[in-house]
Short mmCIF file of C-alpha atoms in Angstrom, two decimals:
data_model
loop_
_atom_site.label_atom_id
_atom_site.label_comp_id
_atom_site.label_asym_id
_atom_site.label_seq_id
_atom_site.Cartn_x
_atom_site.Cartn_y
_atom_site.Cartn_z
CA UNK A 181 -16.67 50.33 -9.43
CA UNK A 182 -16.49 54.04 -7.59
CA UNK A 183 -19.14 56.04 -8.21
CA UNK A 184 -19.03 58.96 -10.20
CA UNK A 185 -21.12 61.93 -11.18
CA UNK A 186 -21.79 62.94 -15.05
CA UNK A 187 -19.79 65.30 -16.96
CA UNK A 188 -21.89 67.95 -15.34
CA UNK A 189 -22.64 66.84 -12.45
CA UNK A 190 -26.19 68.00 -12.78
CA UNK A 191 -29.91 66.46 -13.78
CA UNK A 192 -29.37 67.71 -17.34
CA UNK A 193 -26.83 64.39 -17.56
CA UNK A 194 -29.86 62.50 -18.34
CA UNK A 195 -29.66 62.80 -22.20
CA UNK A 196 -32.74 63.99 -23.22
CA UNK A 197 -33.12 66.92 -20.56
CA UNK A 198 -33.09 70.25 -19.73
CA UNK A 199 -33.87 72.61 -16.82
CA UNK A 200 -34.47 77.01 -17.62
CA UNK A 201 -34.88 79.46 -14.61
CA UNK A 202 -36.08 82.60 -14.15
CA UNK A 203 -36.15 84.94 -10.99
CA UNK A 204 -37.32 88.24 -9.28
CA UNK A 205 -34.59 88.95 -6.75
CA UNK A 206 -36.68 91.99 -5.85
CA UNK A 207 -39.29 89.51 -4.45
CA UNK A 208 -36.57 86.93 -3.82
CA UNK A 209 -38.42 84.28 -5.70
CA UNK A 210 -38.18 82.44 -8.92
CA UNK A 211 -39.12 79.25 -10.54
CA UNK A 212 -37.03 76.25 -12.36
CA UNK A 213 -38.09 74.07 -15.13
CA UNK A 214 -37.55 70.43 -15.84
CA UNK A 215 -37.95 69.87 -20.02
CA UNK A 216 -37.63 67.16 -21.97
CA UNK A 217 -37.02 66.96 -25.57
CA UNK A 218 -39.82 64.88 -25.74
CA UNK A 219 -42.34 64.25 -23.20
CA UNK A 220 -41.27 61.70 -20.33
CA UNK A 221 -42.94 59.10 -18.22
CA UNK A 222 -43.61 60.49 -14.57
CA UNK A 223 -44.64 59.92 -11.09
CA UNK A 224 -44.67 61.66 -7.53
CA UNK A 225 -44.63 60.60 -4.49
CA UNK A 226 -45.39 63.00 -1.24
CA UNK A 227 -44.20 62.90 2.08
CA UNK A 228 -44.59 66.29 4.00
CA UNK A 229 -48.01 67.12 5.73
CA UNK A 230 -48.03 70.74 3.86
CA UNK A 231 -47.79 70.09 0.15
CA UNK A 232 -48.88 72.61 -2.66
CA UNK A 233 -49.05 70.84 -6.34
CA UNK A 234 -50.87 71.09 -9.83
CA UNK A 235 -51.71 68.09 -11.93
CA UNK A 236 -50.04 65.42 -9.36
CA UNK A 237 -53.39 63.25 -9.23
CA UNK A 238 -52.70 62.08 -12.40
CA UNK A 239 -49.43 60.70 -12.08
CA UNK A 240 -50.74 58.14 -10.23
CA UNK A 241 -50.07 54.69 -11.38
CA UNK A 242 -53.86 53.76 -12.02
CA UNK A 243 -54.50 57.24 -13.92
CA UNK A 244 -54.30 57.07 -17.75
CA UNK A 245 -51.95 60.11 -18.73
CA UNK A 246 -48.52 58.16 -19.19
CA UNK A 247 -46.24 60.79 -19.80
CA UNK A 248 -45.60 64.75 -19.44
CA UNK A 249 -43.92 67.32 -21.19
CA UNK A 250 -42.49 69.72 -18.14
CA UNK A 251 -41.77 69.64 -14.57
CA UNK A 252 -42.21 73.08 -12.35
CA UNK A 253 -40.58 73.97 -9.53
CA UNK A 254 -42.09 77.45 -7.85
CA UNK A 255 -41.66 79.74 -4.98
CA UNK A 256 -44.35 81.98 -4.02
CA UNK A 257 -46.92 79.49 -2.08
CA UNK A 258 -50.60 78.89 -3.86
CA UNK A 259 -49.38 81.98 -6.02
CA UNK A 260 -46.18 80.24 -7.69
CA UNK A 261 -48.74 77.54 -8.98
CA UNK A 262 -49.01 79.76 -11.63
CA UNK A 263 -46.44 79.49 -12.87
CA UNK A 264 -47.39 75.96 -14.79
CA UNK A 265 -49.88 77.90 -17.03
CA UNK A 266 -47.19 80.34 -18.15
CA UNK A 267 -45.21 76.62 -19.13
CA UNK A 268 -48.27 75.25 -20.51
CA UNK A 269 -48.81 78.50 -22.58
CA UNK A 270 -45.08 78.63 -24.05
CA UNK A 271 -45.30 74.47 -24.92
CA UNK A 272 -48.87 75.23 -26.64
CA UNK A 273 -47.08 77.72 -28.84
CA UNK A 274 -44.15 75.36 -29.55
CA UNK A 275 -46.93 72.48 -30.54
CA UNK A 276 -46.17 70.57 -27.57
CA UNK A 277 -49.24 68.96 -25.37
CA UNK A 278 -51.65 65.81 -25.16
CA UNK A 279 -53.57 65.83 -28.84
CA UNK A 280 -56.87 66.13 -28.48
CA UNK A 281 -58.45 66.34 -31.81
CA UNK A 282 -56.72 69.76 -33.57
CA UNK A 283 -56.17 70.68 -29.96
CA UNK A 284 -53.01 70.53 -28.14
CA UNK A 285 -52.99 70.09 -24.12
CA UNK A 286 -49.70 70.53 -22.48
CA UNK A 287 -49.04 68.10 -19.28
CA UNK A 288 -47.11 70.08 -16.97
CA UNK A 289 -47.29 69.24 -13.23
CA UNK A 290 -45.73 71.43 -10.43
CA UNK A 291 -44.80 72.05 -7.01
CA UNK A 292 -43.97 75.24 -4.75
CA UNK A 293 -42.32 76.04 -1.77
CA UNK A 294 -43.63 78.50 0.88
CA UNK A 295 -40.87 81.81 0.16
CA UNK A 296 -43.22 84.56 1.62
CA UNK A 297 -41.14 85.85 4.42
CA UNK A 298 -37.67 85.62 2.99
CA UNK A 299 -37.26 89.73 3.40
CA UNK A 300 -38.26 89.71 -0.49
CA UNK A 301 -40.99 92.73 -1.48
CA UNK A 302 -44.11 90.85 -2.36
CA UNK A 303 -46.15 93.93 -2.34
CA UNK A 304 -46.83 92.60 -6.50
CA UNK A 305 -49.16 94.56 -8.26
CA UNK A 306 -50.00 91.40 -10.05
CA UNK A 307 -49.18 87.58 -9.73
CA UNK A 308 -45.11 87.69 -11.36
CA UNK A 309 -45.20 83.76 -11.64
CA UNK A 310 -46.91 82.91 -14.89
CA UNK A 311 -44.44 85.09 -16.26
CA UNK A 312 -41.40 83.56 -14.57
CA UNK A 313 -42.59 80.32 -15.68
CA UNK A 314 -42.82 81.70 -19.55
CA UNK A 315 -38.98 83.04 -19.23
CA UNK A 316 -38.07 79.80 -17.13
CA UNK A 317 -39.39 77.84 -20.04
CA UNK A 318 -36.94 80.09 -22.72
CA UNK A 319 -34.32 79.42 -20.83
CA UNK A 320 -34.22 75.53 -20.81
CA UNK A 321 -30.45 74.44 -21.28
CA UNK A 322 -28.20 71.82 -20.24
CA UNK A 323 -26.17 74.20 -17.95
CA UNK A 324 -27.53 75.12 -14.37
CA UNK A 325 -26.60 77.70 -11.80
CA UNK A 326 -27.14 76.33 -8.75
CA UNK A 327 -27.62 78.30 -5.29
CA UNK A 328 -30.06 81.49 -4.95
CA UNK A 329 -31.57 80.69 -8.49
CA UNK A 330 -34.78 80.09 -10.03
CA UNK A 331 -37.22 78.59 -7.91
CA UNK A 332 -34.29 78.14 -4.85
CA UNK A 333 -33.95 81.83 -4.98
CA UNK A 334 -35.64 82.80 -1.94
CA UNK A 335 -35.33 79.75 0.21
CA UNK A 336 -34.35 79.06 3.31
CA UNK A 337 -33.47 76.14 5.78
CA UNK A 338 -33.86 76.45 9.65
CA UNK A 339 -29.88 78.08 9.72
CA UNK A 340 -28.64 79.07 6.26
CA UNK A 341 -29.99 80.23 3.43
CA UNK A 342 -31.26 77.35 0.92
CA UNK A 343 -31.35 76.99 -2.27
CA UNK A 344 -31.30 74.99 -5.98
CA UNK A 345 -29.50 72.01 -6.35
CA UNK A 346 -28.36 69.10 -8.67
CA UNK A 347 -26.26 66.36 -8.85
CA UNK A 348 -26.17 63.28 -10.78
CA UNK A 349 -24.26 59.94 -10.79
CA UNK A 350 -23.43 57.45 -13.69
CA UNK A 351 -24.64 53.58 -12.84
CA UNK A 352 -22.56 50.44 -13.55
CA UNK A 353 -25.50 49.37 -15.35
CA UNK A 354 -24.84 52.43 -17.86
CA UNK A 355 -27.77 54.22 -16.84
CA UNK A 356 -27.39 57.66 -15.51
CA UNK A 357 -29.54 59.30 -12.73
CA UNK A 358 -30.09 63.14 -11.81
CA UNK A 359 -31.61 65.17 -9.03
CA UNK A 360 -32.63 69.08 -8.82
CA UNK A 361 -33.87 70.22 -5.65
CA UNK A 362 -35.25 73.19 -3.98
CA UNK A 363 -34.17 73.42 -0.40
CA UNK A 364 -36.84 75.27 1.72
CA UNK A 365 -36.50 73.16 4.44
CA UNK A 366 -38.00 73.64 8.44
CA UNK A 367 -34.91 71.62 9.53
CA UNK A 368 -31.31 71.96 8.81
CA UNK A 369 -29.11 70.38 6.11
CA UNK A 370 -25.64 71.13 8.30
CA UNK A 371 -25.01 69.59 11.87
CA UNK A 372 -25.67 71.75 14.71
CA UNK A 373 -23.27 75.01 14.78
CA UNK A 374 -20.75 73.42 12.39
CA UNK A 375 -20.06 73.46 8.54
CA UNK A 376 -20.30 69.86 7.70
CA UNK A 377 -23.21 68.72 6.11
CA UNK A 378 -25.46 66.13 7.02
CA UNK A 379 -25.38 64.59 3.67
CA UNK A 380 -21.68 64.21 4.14
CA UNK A 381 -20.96 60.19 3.31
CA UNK A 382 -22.39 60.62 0.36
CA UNK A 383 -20.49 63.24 -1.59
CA UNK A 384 -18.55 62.48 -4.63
CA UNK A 385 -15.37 64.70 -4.85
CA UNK A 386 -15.36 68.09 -3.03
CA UNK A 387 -18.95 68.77 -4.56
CA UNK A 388 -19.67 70.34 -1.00
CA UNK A 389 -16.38 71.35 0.44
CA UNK A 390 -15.07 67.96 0.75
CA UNK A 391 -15.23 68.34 4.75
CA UNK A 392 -16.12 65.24 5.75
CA UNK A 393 -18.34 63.62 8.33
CA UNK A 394 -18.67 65.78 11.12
CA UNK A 395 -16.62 64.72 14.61
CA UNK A 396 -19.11 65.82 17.18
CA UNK A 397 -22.92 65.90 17.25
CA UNK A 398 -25.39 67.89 19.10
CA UNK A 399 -28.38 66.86 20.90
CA UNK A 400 -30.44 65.03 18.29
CA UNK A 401 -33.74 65.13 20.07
CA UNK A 402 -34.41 69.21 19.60
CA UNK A 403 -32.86 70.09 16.30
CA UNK A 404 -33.27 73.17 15.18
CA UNK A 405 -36.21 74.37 13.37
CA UNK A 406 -37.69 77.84 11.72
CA UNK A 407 -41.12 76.23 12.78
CA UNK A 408 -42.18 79.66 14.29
CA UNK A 409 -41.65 80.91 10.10
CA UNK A 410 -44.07 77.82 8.86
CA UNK A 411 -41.54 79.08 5.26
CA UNK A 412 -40.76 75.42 4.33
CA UNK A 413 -40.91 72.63 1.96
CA UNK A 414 -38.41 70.78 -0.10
CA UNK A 415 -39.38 69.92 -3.83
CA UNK A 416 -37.00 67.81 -6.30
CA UNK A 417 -36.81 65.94 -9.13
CA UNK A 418 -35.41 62.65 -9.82
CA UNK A 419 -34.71 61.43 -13.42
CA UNK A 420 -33.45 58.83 -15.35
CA UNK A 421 -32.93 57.43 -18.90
CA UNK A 422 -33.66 54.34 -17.86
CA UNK A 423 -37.07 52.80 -19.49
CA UNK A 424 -39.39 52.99 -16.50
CA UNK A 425 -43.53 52.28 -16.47
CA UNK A 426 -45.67 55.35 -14.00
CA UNK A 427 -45.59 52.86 -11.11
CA UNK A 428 -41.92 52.12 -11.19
CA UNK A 429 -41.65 55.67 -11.82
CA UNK A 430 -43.63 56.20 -8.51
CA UNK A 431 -41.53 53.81 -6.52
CA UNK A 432 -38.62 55.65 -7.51
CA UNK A 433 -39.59 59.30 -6.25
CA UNK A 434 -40.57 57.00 -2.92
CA UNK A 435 -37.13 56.06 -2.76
CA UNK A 436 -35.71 59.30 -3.38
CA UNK A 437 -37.23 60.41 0.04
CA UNK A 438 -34.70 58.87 1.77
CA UNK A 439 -31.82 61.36 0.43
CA UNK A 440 -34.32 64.33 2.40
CA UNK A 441 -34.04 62.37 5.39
CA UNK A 442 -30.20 61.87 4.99
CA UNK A 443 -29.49 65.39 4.28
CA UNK A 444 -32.36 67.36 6.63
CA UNK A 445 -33.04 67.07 10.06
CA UNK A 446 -36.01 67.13 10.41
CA UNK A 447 -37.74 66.08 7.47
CA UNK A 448 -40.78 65.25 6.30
CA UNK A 449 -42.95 66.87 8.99
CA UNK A 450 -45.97 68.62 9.15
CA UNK A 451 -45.46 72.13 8.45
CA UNK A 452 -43.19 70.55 5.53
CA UNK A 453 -44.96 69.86 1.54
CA UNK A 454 -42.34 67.69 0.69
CA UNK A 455 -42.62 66.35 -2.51
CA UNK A 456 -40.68 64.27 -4.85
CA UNK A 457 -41.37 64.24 -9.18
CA UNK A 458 -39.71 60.84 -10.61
CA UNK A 459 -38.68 61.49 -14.85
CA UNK A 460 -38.07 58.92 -17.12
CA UNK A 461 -36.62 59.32 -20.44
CA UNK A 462 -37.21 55.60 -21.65
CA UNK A 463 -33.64 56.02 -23.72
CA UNK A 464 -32.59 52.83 -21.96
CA UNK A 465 -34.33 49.31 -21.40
CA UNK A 466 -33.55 47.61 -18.32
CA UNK A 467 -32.01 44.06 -18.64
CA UNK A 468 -32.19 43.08 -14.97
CA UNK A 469 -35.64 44.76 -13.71
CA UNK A 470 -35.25 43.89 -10.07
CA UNK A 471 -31.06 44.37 -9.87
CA UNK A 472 -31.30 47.42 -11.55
CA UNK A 473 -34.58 49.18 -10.09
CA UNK A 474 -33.14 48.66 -6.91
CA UNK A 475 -30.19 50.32 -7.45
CA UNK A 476 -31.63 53.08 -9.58
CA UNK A 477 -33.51 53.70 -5.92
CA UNK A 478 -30.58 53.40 -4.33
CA UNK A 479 -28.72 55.75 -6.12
CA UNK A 480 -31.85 58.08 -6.30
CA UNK A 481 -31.74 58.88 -2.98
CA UNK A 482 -27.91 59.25 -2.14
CA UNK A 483 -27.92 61.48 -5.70
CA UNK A 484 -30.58 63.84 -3.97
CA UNK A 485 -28.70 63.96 -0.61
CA UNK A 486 -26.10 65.26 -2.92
CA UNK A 487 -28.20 68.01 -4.67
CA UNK A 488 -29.33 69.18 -1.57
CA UNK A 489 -25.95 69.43 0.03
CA UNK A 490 -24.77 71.28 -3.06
CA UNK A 491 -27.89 73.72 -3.07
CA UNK A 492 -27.05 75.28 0.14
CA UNK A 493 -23.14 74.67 -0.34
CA UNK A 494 -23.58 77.58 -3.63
CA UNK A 495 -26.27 80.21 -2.29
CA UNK A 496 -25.40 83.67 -2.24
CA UNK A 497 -25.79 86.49 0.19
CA UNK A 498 -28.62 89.16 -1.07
CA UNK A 499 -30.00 92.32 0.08
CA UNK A 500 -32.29 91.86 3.15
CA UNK A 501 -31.13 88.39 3.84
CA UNK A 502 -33.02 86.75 6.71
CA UNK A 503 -30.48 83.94 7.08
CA UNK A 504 -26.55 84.19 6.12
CA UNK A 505 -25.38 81.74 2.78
CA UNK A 506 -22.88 78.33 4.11
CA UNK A 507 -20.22 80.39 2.38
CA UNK A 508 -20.52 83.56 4.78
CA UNK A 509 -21.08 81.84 7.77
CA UNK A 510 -18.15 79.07 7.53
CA UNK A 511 -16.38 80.15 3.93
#
């Protein structure tokens, strides 16, 4: 059976799900918000050596909150954790959050990416991301711009400008699987001077240009790198409405590393927080366990090669762009 993406083509093909962005293009920043209808079982796994995050600690498998009710995605650095408490505000209001007697504690981990020297103005009078997460939050729908929005609106890779991106594919098994990404990343999702993207075998359609595999390679050993910057980190999502417990759910963020190190060279290094969220919707039970959590990994990672391939594929030239978009450079 060929693979194929959902009707969208985005993480919102998980039934059950939808993402709302908000952004300062004076600042060249924003941030994007995973929501589910109703709150979703969860894990993380991290791989870069520079990670910012809120509330990760207890996603782990041994911790006893089972399931959360957003997802954040932020620039801005330590600042754009922030913008979780403007989400956790906005679900309070809507009733949403852990009960605690007549209280109501919303579960909303987050990640950022490091956006400070994109050429934005971030000479803010006062910290803009708890409101950017608030309008993010209002603006949760099952349709996604992809490119210089929300939280991908100031990022950058080592050559082009980055960016937000999503993909999804639909499983023999009937289950679907999504990814949204941020790509901030110190190494490059394209092959040396050309336009062809790493994460080129895996694209579905023309969902990236449709360019194909490139037919020359550079020297692999010194790829290039905006280490001087330290402006990195990747960030992403992976979801699914397949019925998942926290450690499966943690197994399957682990896997979804590998689509970071098929579409970005490097990844995963030092001066990198790369971090992958795992969603669950729990919409539908697994008959096969071990088939089918294998390939849910599987697809995991080739479905977030995808997204980040189609994040810098649709970012947009700005005022006082440090980097030019894929589609000025080769378009």
């Amino acid at each position: 059976m060929t693979a194929k993406p959902g009707p969208r083509n985005l993480i919102t093909d998980v039934p059950g799900l939808r993402v709302g962005q908000a952004q300062d293009d004076t600042i060249k920043t924003g941030v994007s918000v995973l929501l589910g209808d109703v709150p979703f079982t969860c894990g993380v796994h991290v791989m870069g050596g520079a990670p910012g995050t809120r509330e990760t600690d207890l996603l782990a498998p041994d911790k006893t909150v089972e399931q959360v009710d957003a997802l954040v995605l932020s620039g801005g650095s330590a600042f754009g954790l922030d913008a979780a408490s403007g989400v956790a505000d906005g679900l309070r209001a809507m009733g949403r959050g852990f009960a605690v007697g007549d209280q109501r504690v919303p579960i909303v981990p987050g990640a950022i990416i490091f956006d400070l020297l994109n050429g934005g103005d971030k000479d803010w009078p006062e910290n803009p991301y708890k409101g950017l997460g608030q309008e993010a939050l209002e603006n949760a729908a099952q349709d996604i711009t992809l490119g210089s929005h929300g939280a991908g609106t100031g990022a950058t890779t080592a050559t082009l400008k980055g960016g937000i991106g999503s993909a999804s594919v639909m499983l023999p098994s009937g289950h679907t699987v999504g990814a949204l990404v941020v790509v901030n990343a110190l190494g490059s999702a394209t092959i040396g001077d050309t336009a062809h993207f790493w994460a080129a075998p895996f694209e579905i359609g023309e969902e990236f240009g449709d360019l194909g595999p490139a037919t020359t390679y550079p020297d692999l050993t010194t790829p290039p790198t905006k280490l001087s910057q330290h402006a990195n980190t990747t960030i992403g999502i992976i979801a699914t409405d397949a019925t998942l417990t926290k450690p499966q759910c943690t197994r399957l963020a682990t896997a979804a590393h590998d689509g970071y190190a098929r579409a970005l060279v490097p990844s995963h290094t030092p001066m990198d927080g790369d971090l992958i969220f795992a969603a669950a919707t729990g919409a539908r039970p697994l008959s096969d366990p071990l088939a089918q959590t294998l390939m849910l990994g599987h697809a995991a990672a080739t479905c977030m090669a995808r997204a980040i391939a189609r994040g810098v594929y649709a970012a947009t030239v700005s005022e006082n762009d440090t980097l030019p978009t894929w589609t000025d450079r080769f378009g």
